[in-house]
CSV table of C-alpha atoms and ligand atoms in Angstrom, one decimal:
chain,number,residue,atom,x,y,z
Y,5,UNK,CA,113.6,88.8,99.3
Y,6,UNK,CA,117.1,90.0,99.1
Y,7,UNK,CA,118.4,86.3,98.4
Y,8,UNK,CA,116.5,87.2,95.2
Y,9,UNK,CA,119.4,87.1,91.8
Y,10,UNK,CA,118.4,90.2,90.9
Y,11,UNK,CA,120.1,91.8,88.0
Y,12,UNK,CA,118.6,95.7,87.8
Y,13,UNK,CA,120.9,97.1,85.3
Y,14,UNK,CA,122.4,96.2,81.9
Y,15,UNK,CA,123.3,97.1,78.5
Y,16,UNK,CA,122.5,95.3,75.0
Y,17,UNK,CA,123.6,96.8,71.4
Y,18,UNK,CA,120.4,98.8,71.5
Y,19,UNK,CA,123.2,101.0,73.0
Y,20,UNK,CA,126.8,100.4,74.0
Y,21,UNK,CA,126.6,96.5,75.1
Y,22,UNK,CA,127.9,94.1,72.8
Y,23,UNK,CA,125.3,91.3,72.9
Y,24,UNK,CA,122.1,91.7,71.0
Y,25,UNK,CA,119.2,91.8,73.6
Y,26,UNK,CA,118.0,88.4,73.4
Y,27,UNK,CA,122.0,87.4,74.6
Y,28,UNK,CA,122.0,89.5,77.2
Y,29,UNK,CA,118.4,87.8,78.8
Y,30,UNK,CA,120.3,84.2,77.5
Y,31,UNK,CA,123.1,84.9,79.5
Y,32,UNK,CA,121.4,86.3,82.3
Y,33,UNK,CA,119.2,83.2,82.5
Y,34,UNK,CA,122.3,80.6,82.0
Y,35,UNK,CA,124.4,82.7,84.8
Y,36,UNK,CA,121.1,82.2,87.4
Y,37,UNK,CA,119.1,85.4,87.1
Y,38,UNK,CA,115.6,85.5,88.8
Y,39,UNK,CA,115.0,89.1,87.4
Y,40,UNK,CA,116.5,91.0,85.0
Y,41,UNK,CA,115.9,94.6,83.9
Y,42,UNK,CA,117.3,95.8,80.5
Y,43,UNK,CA,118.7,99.3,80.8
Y,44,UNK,CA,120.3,100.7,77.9
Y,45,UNK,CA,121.3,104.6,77.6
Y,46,UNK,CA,118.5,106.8,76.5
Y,47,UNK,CA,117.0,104.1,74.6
Y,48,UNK,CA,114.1,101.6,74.7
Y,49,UNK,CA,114.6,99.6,71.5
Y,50,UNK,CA,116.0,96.8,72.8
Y,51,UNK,CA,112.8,95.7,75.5
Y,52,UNK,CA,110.7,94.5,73.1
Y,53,UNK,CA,113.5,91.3,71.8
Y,54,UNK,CA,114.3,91.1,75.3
Y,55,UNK,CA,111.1,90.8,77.0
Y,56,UNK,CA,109.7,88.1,74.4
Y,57,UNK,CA,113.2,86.0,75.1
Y,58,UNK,CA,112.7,86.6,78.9
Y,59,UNK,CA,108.9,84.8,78.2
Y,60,UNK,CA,110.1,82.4,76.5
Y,61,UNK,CA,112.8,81.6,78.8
Y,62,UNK,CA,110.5,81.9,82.1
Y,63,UNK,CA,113.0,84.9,83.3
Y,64,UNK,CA,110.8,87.5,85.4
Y,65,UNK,CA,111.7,90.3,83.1
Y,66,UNK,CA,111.5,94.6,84.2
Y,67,UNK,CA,111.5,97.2,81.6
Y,68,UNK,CA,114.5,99.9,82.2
Y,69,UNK,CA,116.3,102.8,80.8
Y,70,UNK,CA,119.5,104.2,81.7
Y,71,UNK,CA,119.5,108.1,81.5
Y,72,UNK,CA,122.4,110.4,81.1
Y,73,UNK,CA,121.9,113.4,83.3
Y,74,UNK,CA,124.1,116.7,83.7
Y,75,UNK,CA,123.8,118.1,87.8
Y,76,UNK,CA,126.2,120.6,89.0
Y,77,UNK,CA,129.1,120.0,86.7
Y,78,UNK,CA,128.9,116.1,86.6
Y,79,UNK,CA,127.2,113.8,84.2
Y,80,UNK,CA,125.1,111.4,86.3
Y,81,UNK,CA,122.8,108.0,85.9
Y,82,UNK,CA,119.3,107.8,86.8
Y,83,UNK,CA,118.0,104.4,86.1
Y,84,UNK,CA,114.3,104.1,85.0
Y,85,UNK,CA,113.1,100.4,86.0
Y,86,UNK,CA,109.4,99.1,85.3
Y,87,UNK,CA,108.4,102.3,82.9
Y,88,UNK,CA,105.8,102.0,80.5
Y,89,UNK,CA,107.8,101.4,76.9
Y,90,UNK,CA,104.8,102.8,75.3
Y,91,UNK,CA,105.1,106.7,77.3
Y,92,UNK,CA,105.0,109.1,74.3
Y,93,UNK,CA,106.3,111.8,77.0
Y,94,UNK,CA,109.4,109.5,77.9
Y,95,UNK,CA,110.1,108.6,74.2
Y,96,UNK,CA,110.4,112.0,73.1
Y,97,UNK,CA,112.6,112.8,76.3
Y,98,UNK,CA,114.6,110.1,75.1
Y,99,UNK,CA,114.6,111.1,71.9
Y,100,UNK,CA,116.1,114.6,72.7
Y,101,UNK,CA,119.1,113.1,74.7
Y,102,UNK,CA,120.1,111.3,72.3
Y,103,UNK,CA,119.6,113.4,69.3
Y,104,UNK,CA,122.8,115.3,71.1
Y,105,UNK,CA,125.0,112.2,70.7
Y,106,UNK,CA,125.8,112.5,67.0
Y,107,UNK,CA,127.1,116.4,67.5
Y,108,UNK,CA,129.0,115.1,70.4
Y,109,UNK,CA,130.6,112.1,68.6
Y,110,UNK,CA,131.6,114.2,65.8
Y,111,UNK,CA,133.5,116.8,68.2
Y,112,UNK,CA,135.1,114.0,70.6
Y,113,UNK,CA,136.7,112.4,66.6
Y,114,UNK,CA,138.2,116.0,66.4
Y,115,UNK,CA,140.1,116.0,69.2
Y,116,UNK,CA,141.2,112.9,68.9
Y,117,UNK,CA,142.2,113.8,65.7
Y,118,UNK,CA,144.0,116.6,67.2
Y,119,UNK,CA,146.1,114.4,68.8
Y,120,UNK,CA,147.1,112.3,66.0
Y,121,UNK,CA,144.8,109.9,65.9
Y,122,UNK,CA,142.7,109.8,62.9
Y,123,UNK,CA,139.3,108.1,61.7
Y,124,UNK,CA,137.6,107.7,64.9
Y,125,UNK,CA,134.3,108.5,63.9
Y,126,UNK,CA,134.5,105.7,61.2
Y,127,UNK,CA,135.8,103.5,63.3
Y,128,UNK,CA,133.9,104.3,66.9
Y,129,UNK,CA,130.8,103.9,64.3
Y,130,UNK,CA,131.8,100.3,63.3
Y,131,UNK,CA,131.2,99.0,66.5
Y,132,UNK,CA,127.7,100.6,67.3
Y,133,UNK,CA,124.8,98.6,67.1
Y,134,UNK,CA,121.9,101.2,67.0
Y,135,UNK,CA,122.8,104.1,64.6
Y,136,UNK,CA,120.8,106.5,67.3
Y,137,UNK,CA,122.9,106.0,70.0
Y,138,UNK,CA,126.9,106.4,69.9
Y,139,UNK,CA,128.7,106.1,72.9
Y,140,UNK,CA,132.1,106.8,74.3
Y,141,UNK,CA,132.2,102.9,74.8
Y,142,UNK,CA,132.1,102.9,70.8
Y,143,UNK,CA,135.2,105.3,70.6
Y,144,UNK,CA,137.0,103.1,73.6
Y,145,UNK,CA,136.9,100.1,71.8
Y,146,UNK,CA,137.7,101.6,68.9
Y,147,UNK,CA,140.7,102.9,70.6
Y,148,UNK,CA,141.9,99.7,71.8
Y,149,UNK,CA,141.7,98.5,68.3
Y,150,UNK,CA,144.1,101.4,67.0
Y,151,UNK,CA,146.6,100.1,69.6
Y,152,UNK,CA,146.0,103.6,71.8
Y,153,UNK,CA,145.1,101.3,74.8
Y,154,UNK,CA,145.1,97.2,75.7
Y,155,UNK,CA,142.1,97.5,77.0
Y,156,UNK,CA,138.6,99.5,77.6
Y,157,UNK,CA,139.3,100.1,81.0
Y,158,UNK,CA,142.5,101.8,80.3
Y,159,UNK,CA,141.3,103.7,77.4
Y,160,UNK,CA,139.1,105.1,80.3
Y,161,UNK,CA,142.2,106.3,82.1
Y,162,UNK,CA,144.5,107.7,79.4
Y,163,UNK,CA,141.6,109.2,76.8
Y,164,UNK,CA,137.8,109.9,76.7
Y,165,UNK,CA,137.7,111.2,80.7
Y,166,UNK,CA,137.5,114.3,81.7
Y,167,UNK,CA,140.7,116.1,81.7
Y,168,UNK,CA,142.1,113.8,79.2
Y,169,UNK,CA,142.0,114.0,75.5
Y,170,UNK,CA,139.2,112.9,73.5
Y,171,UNK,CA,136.4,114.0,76.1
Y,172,UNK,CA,134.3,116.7,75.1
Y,173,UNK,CA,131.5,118.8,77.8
Y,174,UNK,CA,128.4,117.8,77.0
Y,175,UNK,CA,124.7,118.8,78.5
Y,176,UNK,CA,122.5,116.0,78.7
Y,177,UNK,CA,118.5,116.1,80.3
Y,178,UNK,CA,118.4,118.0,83.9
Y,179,UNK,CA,117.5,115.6,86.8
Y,180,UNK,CA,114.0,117.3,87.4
Y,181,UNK,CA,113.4,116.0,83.3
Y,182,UNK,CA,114.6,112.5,84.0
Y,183,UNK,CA,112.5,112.1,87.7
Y,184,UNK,CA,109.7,113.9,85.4
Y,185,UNK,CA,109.9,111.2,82.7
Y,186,UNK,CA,110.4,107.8,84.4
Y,187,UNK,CA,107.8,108.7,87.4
Y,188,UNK,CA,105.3,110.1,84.1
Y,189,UNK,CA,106.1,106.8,83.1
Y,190,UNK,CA,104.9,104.8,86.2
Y,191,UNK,CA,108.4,103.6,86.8
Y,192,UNK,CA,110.9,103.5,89.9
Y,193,UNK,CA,113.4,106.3,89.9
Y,194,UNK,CA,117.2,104.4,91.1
Y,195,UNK,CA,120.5,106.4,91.5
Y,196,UNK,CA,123.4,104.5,89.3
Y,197,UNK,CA,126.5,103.7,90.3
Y,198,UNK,CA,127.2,107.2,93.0
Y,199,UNK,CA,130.4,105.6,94.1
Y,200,UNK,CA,131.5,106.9,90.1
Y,201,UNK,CA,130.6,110.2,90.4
Y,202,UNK,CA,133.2,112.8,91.6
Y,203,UNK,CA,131.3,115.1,94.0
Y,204,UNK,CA,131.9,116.0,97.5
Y,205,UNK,CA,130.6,114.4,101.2
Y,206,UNK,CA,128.3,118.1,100.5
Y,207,UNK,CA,127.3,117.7,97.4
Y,208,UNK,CA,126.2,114.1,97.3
Y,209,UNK,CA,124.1,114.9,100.3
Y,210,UNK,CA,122.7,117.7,98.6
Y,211,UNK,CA,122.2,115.3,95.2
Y,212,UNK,CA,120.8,112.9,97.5
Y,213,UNK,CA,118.3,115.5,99.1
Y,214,UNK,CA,116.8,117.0,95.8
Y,215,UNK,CA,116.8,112.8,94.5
Y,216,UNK,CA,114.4,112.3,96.8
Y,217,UNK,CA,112.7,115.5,96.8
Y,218,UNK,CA,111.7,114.6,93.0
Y,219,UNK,CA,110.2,111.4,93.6
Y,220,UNK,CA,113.5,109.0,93.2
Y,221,UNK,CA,113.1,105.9,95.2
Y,222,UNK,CA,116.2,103.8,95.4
Y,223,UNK,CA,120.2,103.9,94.7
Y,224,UNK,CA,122.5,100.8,93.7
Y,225,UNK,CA,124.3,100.1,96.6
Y,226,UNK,CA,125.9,96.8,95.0
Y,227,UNK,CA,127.0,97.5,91.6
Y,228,UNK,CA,129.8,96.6,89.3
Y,229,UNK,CA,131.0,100.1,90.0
Y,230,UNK,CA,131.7,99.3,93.7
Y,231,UNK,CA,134.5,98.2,95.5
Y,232,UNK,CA,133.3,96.7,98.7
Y,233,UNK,CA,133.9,100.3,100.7
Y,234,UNK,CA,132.0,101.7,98.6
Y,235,UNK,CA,129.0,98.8,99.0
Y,236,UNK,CA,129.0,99.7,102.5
Y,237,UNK,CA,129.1,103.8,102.1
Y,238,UNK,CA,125.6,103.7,100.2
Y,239,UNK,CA,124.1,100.9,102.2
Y,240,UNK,CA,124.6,103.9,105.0
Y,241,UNK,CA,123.0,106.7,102.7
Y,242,UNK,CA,120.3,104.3,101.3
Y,243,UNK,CA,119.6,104.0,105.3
Y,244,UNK,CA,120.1,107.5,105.8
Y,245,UNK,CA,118.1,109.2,103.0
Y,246,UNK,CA,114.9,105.9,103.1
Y,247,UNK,CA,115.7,104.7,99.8
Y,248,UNK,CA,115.4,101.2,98.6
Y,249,UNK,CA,118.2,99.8,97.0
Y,250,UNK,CA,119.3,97.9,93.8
Y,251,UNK,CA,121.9,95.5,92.8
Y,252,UNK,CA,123.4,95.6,89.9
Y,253,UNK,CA,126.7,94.8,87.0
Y,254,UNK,CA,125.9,97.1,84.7
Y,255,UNK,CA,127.2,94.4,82.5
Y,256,UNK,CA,128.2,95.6,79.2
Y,257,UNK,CA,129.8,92.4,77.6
Y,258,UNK,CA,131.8,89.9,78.7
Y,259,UNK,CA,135.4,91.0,78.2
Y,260,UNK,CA,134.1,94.5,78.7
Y,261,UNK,CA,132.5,94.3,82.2
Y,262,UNK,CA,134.4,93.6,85.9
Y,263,UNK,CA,131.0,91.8,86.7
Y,264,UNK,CA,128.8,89.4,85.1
Y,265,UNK,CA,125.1,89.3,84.7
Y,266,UNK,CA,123.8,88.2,88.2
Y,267,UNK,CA,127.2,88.1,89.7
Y,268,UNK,CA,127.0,91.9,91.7
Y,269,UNK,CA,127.4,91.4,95.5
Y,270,UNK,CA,124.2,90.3,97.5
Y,271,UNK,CA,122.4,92.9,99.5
Y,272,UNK,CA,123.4,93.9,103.1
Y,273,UNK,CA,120.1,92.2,104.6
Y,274,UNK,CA,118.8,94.4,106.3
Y,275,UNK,CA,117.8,97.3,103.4
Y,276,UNK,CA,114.4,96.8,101.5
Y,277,UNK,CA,115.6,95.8,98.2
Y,278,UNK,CA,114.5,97.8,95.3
Y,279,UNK,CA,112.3,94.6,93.8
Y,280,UNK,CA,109.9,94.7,96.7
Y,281,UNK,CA,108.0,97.3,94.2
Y,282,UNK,CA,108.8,95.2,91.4
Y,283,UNK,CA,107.5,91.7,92.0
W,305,AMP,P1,128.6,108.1,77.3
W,305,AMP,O1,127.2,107.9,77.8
W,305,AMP,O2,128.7,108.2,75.8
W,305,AMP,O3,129.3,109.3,78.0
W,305,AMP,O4,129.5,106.8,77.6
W,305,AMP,C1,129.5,106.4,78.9
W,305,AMP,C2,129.9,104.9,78.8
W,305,AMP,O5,131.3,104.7,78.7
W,305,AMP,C3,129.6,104.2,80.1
W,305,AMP,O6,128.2,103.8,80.2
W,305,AMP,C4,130.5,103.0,80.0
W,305,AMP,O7,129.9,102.1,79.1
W,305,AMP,C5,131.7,103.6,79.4
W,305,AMP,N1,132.7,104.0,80.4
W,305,AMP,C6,132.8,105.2,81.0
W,305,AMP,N2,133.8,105.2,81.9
W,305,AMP,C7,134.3,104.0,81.9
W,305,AMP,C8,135.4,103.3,82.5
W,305,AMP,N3,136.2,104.0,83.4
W,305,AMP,N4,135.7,102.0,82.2
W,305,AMP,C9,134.9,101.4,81.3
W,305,AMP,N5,133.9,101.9,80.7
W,305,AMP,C10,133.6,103.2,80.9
W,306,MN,MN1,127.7,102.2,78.9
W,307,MN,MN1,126.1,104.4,83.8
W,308,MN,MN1,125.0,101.4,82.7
């Protein structure tokens, strides 16, 4: 079961990835994917191009959704996997976060335009792919292009963080919403990415805690968030707190992404992976 290439968490244009959705299952299927789950921020446009391609292709295919959360003072990732597209409570959920991204958008352009650099709305807007949902992946490659950074990852460090110019606070759907949603939904409830997240040994106990508490079944313990250390620190909590876990790149393109589709670490073998509810 954990040999399994299990891919649990990615991003196509329907929000900040760079491939349209029936690229994303292509590649995923070329690089040796068994299973796949499509996860794009706030949004389920992209699963129905997806899941035809994955059919076509033979690729076991999971319906997903990444959600943007606020908790405490940090913004935080709950992944939906296996919801029902067709959930008129989770679509209107969705709907509301990202009906907050324009407003945002407009107000992370004027500080960057605060700091001399001009047109970023334009020009964050010419590389998203679904009108509904702009990201700060938008504005960093747009960045990049102005010569502000060589890369997205070092846009990340010099603009669009917290504490650095061009990010903006922002409330997104509380984590009682997003358990609400994605359980209302029949799905499975995963944790992105904690090793990102800037909260104490405390407070992600305590996040942990009230995770589970709402329902929430698994956290990615390999991710292409993860340094190795990091692997092994939420194997222990996944142990810890019973949760299943997930593997995942979050891939987002390929000269965007530290990991490819199907390339995350395996599984330390002796956690029930997060696709033993899947298959
Ligand atoms: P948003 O949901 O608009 O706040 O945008 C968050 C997105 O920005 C993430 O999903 C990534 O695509 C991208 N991002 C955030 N931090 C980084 C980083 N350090 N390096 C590369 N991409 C990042
Ligand atoms: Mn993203
Ligand atoms: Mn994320
Ligand atoms: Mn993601």
């Amino acid at each position: 079961m954990n040999t399994l290439n299990a891919d649990l968490h990615c991003h196509s244009t329907a929000s900040d990835g760079v491939l349209a959705p029936a690229d994303v299952v292509r590649r995923a299927h070329a690089n040796g994917v068994d299973l796949l789950a499509l996860t794009d921020h706030d949004e389920l446009l992209g699963l129905p191009e997806a899941a035809a391609t994955a059919a076509g292709l033979g690729l076991r295919f999971v319906p997903g959704v990444e959600i943007s959360v606020s908790w405490l003072d940090q913004t935080i990732h709950i992944v939906g996997l296996a919801v029902d597209p067709a959930n008129a409570a989770l679509a209107a959920g969705l709907r509301q976060v990202r009906d907050g991204r324009d407003g945002r958008a407009a107000r992370i352009a004027g500080e960057l335009e605060r700091i001399g650099i001009g047109g970023a709305l334009e020009g964050a807007l010419r590389y998203v792919g679904n009108p509904a949902l702009i990201s700060r992946a938008h504005f960093a490659r747009f960045l990049v292009e102005a010569g502000a950074a060589r890369n997205v990852h070092e846009v990340f460090l010099h603009y669009l963080a917290r504490g650095k110019p061009g990010y903006v606070e922002h409330v997104w759907a509380t984590l009682d919403e997003a358990l609400g949603w994605i359980k209302g939904a029949g799905g499975v409830a995963v944790i992105a990415h904690p090793g990102r997240y800037r909260l104490s040994h405390a407070e992600m106990d305590i996040f942990f805690e009230k995770f589970r508490e709402l329902g929430g079944d698994a956290v990615e313990v390999s991710c292409g968030a993860h340094d190795g250390g990091q692997l092994l620190a939420f194997a222990r909590m996944a142990r810890r707190f019973g949760l299943l876990a997930s593997r995942a790149s979050d891939f987002h393109g390929p000269a965007d992404s530290p990991v490819d589709l199907g390339r995350a670490p395996p599984l330390p073998p002796d956690l029930t992976p997060v696709w033993s509810k899947l298959i």
